[in-house]
Coordinates of C-alpha atoms in Angstrom, one line a residue:
M1 CA -46.2 35.0 176.0
M2 CA -45.7 37.2 173.0
P3 CA -48.6 37.7 170.7
R4 CA -48.2 36.0 167.3
I5 CA -46.9 38.1 164.5
G6 CA -50.1 37.4 162.5
T7 CA -52.2 39.0 165.3
L8 CA -50.0 42.1 165.6
A9 CA -50.1 42.5 161.7
N10 CA -54.0 42.1 161.7
R11 CA -54.2 44.7 164.4
R12 CA -52.1 47.2 162.3
I13 CA -54.1 46.4 159.3
E14 CA -57.3 47.2 161.0
A15 CA -55.9 50.3 162.7
Y16 CA -54.9 51.6 159.2
R17 CA -58.3 50.8 157.8
L18 CA -60.0 52.7 160.6
R19 CA -57.7 55.8 160.0
A20 CA -58.5 55.7 156.3
E21 CA -62.2 55.4 156.9
M22 CA -62.2 58.1 159.4
R23 CA -60.5 60.4 156.8
R24 CA -63.3 59.6 154.5
R25 CA -65.8 60.5 157.1
Q26 CA -64.4 64.0 157.9
P27 CA -67.1 66.7 157.4
P28 CA -66.0 69.8 155.5
S29 CA -65.0 72.9 157.5
L30 CA -68.1 74.8 158.4
R31 CA -68.1 78.5 159.4
T32 CA -70.5 80.1 162.0
A33 CA -71.8 83.6 162.4
P34 CA -73.8 85.4 165.1
A35 CA -77.6 84.9 164.8
R36 CA -79.1 87.6 162.5
G37 CA -82.8 87.2 163.4
E38 CA -83.6 85.8 160.0
R39 CA -85.6 82.8 159.2
P40 CA -83.8 79.6 160.0
V41 CA -82.4 77.4 157.4
V42 CA -82.4 73.6 157.7
Y43 CA -79.1 72.4 156.2
Y44 CA -78.7 68.7 155.3
L45 CA -75.0 68.0 155.2
T46 CA -74.5 65.5 152.5
P47 CA -71.4 63.5 151.3
D48 CA -70.2 64.3 147.8
L49 CA -71.0 61.0 146.5
D50 CA -72.4 60.8 143.0
L51 CA -73.5 57.1 143.1
P52 CA -77.0 55.6 143.2
V53 CA -77.3 55.7 147.0
G54 CA -80.8 55.7 148.3
G55 CA -80.0 57.7 151.4
I56 CA -78.8 60.6 149.4
R57 CA -82.0 60.6 147.2
V58 CA -83.9 60.7 150.4
I59 CA -82.0 63.7 151.7
Y60 CA -82.7 65.7 148.4
R61 CA -86.5 64.7 148.8
H62 CA -86.6 66.1 152.4
V63 CA -85.0 69.3 151.2
D64 CA -87.6 69.6 148.4
A65 CA -90.4 68.8 150.7
L66 CA -89.4 71.3 153.3
N67 CA -89.1 74.2 150.8
A68 CA -92.5 73.4 149.3
L69 CA -94.0 73.5 152.8
G70 CA -92.6 76.9 153.3
L71 CA -89.5 76.1 155.5
R72 CA -86.1 77.1 154.2
A73 CA -83.8 74.1 153.5
R74 CA -80.7 73.4 151.6
V75 CA -78.6 70.3 150.6
L76 CA -75.0 71.3 152.0
H77 CA -72.2 69.8 150.0
G78 CA -68.5 70.3 150.7
N79 CA -67.1 70.7 147.1
R80 CA -68.3 73.8 145.2
G81 CA -70.4 72.8 142.2
F82 CA -71.1 69.2 143.3
R83 CA -74.6 67.8 143.2
S84 CA -76.0 64.3 142.6
T85 CA -76.8 63.6 139.0
W86 CA -78.1 60.0 138.9
F87 CA -81.9 61.2 139.4
A88 CA -83.6 64.2 137.9
H89 CA -84.0 67.2 140.4
D90 CA -83.9 70.9 140.8
T91 CA -83.1 70.8 144.6
A92 CA -81.8 73.8 146.4
V93 CA -78.1 73.0 146.9
T94 CA -75.4 75.2 148.6
Y95 CA -71.7 74.7 149.6
A96 CA -69.7 74.8 152.7
S97 CA -67.6 77.7 151.5
D98 CA -70.7 79.8 150.8
V99 CA -72.5 79.3 154.2
A100 CA -72.1 80.8 157.8
L101 CA -74.3 78.7 160.1
T102 CA -76.0 80.5 163.0
A103 CA -77.7 79.3 166.2
D104 CA -81.1 79.8 164.5
D105 CA -80.3 77.3 161.9
V106 CA -80.5 73.5 162.1
L107 CA -77.8 71.3 160.8
V108 CA -78.8 67.8 159.9
V109 CA -76.1 65.3 159.3
P110 CA -76.3 61.5 158.2
E111 CA -75.1 58.7 160.4
W112 CA -72.1 58.6 158.1
Y113 CA -70.5 61.4 160.0
G114 CA -71.4 59.8 163.4
P115 CA -67.6 59.1 164.4
T116 CA -66.7 62.6 163.6
L117 CA -69.4 64.8 165.2
D118 CA -66.8 66.6 167.1
R119 CA -65.6 68.3 164.0
L120 CA -68.9 70.1 163.6
P121 CA -69.9 73.5 165.1
A122 CA -71.0 73.2 168.7
T123 CA -73.1 76.3 168.7
V124 CA -75.6 75.2 165.8
P125 CA -78.5 73.0 166.7
L126 CA -77.8 69.5 165.4
V127 CA -80.0 66.6 164.2
V128 CA -78.5 63.2 163.2
F129 CA -80.4 61.7 160.3
N130 CA -79.8 58.0 160.8
Q131 CA -81.2 56.2 157.9
R132 CA -79.4 53.0 158.7
A133 CA -79.4 52.3 162.5
Y134 CA -77.4 49.0 162.2
D135 CA -74.4 51.1 160.9
T136 CA -74.6 53.6 163.9
F137 CA -71.5 52.0 165.7
D138 CA -69.3 51.4 162.6
F139 CA -65.9 52.9 163.2
V140 CA -66.8 53.7 166.8
P141 CA -64.4 51.4 168.8
Y142 CA -65.9 50.0 171.9
P143 CA -62.5 50.4 173.8
G144 CA -61.7 54.0 174.4
T145 CA -65.2 55.3 174.1
G146 CA -67.9 55.8 176.7
P147 CA -71.7 55.1 177.3
G148 CA -73.8 56.8 174.5
A149 CA -71.0 57.0 171.9
P150 CA -71.1 58.3 169.2
Y151 CA -73.8 60.6 170.2
A152 CA -73.0 61.4 173.9
G153 CA -71.4 64.8 174.8
F154 CA -73.1 66.9 172.3
P155 CA -75.3 69.4 174.1
N156 CA -76.5 70.8 170.7
L157 CA -77.7 67.4 169.5
R158 CA -81.5 67.9 169.6
A159 CA -82.8 64.7 168.2
L160 CA -82.3 61.6 166.0
L161 CA -84.3 61.2 162.8
T162 CA -84.9 57.9 161.1
V163 CA -87.0 56.2 158.4
S164 CA -88.5 53.1 159.7
R165 CA -90.3 51.8 162.8
D166 CA -87.7 49.1 163.3
N167 CA -84.7 51.7 163.3
A168 CA -86.6 54.0 165.5
E169 CA -87.2 51.3 168.2
L170 CA -83.5 50.3 168.0
L171 CA -82.2 53.9 168.3
A172 CA -84.6 54.8 171.2
Y173 CA -83.4 51.7 173.0
A174 CA -79.7 52.4 172.4
F175 CA -79.9 56.2 173.2
P176 CA -82.8 56.6 175.9
D177 CA -81.9 60.2 176.7
L178 CA -82.3 61.3 173.0
P179 CA -85.7 62.0 171.2
V180 CA -86.1 59.7 168.2
H181 CA -88.4 60.6 165.4
R182 CA -89.5 58.6 162.3
V183 CA -90.3 60.2 159.0
R184 CA -91.6 57.9 156.3
N185 CA -89.8 57.5 153.1
V186 CA -91.5 58.3 149.8
V187 CA -91.8 55.8 146.9
D188 CA -92.4 58.0 143.9
A189 CA -95.7 57.0 142.2
E190 CA -94.8 58.8 139.0
M191 CA -91.6 56.9 138.8
F192 CA -92.5 53.5 140.3
R193 CA -95.8 52.3 139.1
P194 CA -97.2 49.2 137.4
G195 CA -97.3 49.0 133.6
P196 CA -100.4 48.4 131.6
E197 CA -99.5 44.9 130.7
V198 CA -98.6 41.7 132.7
P199 CA -95.0 41.9 133.7
A200 CA -92.6 39.8 131.6
R201 CA -91.1 36.4 132.5
R202 CA -88.2 38.2 134.2
I203 CA -86.6 38.0 137.7
C204 CA -84.6 41.2 138.8
F205 CA -82.6 42.1 141.8
T206 CA -80.2 44.8 143.1
T207 CA -76.6 44.0 143.7
T208 CA -75.7 46.0 146.8
R209 CA -76.4 43.3 149.4
R210 CA -75.6 39.6 150.2
E211 CA -73.4 38.9 147.1
R212 CA -72.4 35.4 148.1
E213 CA -75.8 34.3 149.2
R214 CA -77.4 35.7 145.9
D215 CA -75.0 33.6 143.9
Q216 CA -75.8 30.5 146.0
L217 CA -79.5 31.1 145.6
L218 CA -79.1 31.5 141.7
H219 CA -77.0 28.3 141.6
I220 CA -79.7 26.3 143.5
L221 CA -82.5 27.8 141.2
R222 CA -80.5 27.1 138.0
S223 CA -79.7 23.5 139.2
R224 CA -83.5 22.8 139.7
G225 CA -84.4 24.3 136.3
V226 CA -86.5 27.1 138.0
L227 CA -84.7 29.8 135.9
D228 CA -85.3 28.0 132.5
G229 CA -87.0 30.5 130.2
W230 CA -86.7 33.4 132.6
D231 CA -84.7 36.5 131.9
V232 CA -82.5 37.2 135.1
V233 CA -81.4 40.8 135.4
A234 CA -79.0 42.3 137.9
I235 CA -79.7 46.1 138.5
S236 CA -76.5 47.9 139.0
G237 CA -75.2 51.3 137.9
R238 CA -78.6 52.4 136.5
S239 CA -80.4 55.6 136.7
E240 CA -83.5 55.9 138.8
A241 CA -85.7 55.9 135.7
E242 CA -83.9 52.8 134.3
V243 CA -84.4 51.0 137.7
A244 CA -88.1 51.7 137.5
A245 CA -88.5 50.5 134.0
I246 CA -86.7 47.2 134.8
M247 CA -88.9 46.7 137.9
R248 CA -92.0 47.4 136.0
D249 CA -91.4 44.8 133.5
S250 CA -90.3 42.1 135.9
A251 CA -92.7 39.6 137.3
V252 CA -90.5 38.8 140.3
F253 CA -88.1 40.9 142.4
L254 CA -85.6 39.1 144.7
S255 CA -85.0 41.1 148.0
F256 CA -81.6 40.5 149.6
S257 CA -82.1 43.2 152.1
D258 CA -79.8 43.0 155.1
R259 CA -80.3 45.0 158.4
E260 CA -81.7 47.8 156.6
G261 CA -82.7 51.3 157.5
F262 CA -85.8 50.9 155.5
G263 CA -85.2 48.9 152.3
L264 CA -86.2 51.1 149.3
P265 CA -85.5 48.6 146.5
P266 CA -88.1 46.1 147.5
A267 CA -90.6 48.9 148.3
E268 CA -90.0 50.5 144.8
A269 CA -90.4 47.0 143.2
M270 CA -93.7 46.6 144.9
A271 CA -94.8 49.9 143.8
S272 CA -93.9 49.0 140.3
G273 CA -96.1 45.9 140.5
S274 CA -93.3 43.3 140.7
Y275 CA -93.9 40.3 143.1
V276 CA -91.3 40.6 145.9
V277 CA -89.7 37.4 147.3
G278 CA -87.0 37.4 149.9
Y279 CA -85.7 39.0 153.1
P280 CA -87.4 42.1 154.6
G281 CA -84.0 43.0 156.2
L282 CA -85.7 43.6 159.5
A283 CA -86.9 47.2 158.8
G284 CA -88.8 46.1 155.8
R285 CA -91.2 44.0 158.0
E286 CA -93.4 47.1 158.2
F287 CA -94.4 46.7 154.5
F288 CA -93.6 43.0 153.6
D289 CA -97.2 41.7 153.9
P290 CA -97.7 38.1 153.0
A291 CA -101.0 39.1 151.4
Y292 CA -99.1 40.5 148.4
C293 CA -95.4 39.4 148.6
A294 CA -93.3 36.4 149.9
P295 CA -91.3 37.4 153.0
V296 CA -88.5 34.8 153.9
D297 CA -87.0 34.4 157.4
E298 CA -83.6 35.9 157.8
N299 CA -80.8 33.8 156.4
D300 CA -83.2 31.0 155.3
L301 CA -81.7 30.1 151.9
L302 CA -83.7 27.0 151.5
G303 CA -86.9 28.9 152.3
F304 CA -85.7 31.6 149.8
A305 CA -85.3 29.1 147.0
R306 CA -88.6 27.3 147.7
A307 CA -90.4 30.7 147.7
V308 CA -88.9 31.7 144.4
E309 CA -89.8 28.4 142.8
T310 CA -93.3 28.8 144.2
A311 CA -93.7 32.3 142.8
C312 CA -92.4 31.3 139.4
G313 CA -94.7 28.3 139.1
A314 CA -97.6 30.5 140.1
Y315 CA -96.8 33.1 137.4
D316 CA -96.5 30.3 134.7
A317 CA -99.8 28.9 135.9
D318 CA -101.8 32.2 135.8
P319 CA -99.9 35.3 134.8
V320 CA -102.8 37.6 135.0
G321 CA -103.8 36.3 138.5
F322 CA -100.2 36.4 139.6
A323 CA -100.0 40.0 138.6
K324 CA -102.9 40.9 140.8
A325 CA -100.8 40.6 143.9
G326 CA -98.3 42.8 142.5
R327 CA -100.8 45.5 141.9
L328 CA -102.3 45.2 145.4
A329 CA -98.7 45.6 146.7
S330 CA -98.3 48.8 144.6
E331 CA -101.6 50.2 146.0
R332 CA -100.6 49.6 149.6
V333 CA -97.1 50.9 149.3
L334 CA -97.9 54.0 147.3
S335 CA -100.7 54.9 149.9
E336 CA -98.5 54.4 152.9
Y337 CA -95.3 56.1 151.5
A338 CA -96.9 59.0 149.6
P339 CA -95.4 62.5 149.6
E340 CA -98.2 63.8 151.8
R341 CA -97.2 61.3 154.5
L342 CA -93.7 62.6 154.4
D343 CA -94.9 66.1 154.6
E344 CA -96.9 65.3 157.8
D345 CA -93.9 63.8 159.4
L346 CA -91.5 66.6 158.4
L347 CA -93.7 69.4 159.7
A348 CA -94.3 67.5 163.0
F349 CA -90.7 67.3 163.6
Y350 CA -89.3 70.6 162.2
R351 CA -92.0 73.1 163.2
P352 CA -91.2 72.8 167.0
L353 CA -87.4 72.8 166.2
T354 CA -87.5 75.9 164.0
G355 CA -90.3 77.9 165.6
R356 CA -92.0 78.0 162.2

């Protein structure tokens, strides 16, 4: 029996989509040189993408922290002159055409390049910085690949690095032969902090996850009159400072996290003193404490709507008392995800790897 034409067409479309995506995930050409006995450099290969992507912000922060700790590190971009501009920084950045990697260096690549690791130099120690373990097998077809794909078959792959307990457990289970290390994210206390006043009657959220479900939730809340008199703000295309200002002046933040690597937006909202309601996105379970936020079970739209209505009612009944939960969340998050915590994790990981 011949396959239906629609089935063949769908397969061709999927094959085209796969080829197009694989082209996007091609790393730049990287040169190598013999070891020169110099201090090793940790190079974080980073996509040339100037959009508000939290994972890129984390990479820049790692490089800053490593240099401050006395280890040499650089963000490595493909196109000369490129650097992220949506957040303030003076991070050390270099470019593929200006670098010759040696066996003394360490090349750190995001999970983005997982399907194309074979394009990287085989003589340079390699670390995959997997900030979203649930995307590990994207564009890695099950047919035609073997056990351990996409990380099997690379003797120079030293370890996997990740940013949450949830993702570390998943990666360790999926790749039992590879060391997996967690390094905590940082929530910037200078940027994300509560304001001196009680937050306004505002609900905010980011727009990168669960768009259809978000619209369903807002329809339900509007239908019940929950949103009457509330300012509802969608955070999109804003600088880091603008995002922080919106969160700081919002009584409630809606979390639409979905199978996250960590879930920075709700953590940053908590640090800003906003009361977070919604999905932890699995990884966020490590900081979604019911003592100071309202976690909702995955995909429980009705539970989400009820939790928002309860939060809005609590704010209206006692704004000052309501704000106390947001301030408790800020204290907890800023304590656990402080720069010194990241420093401890980075040193524990990179000192053995670099011999420094």
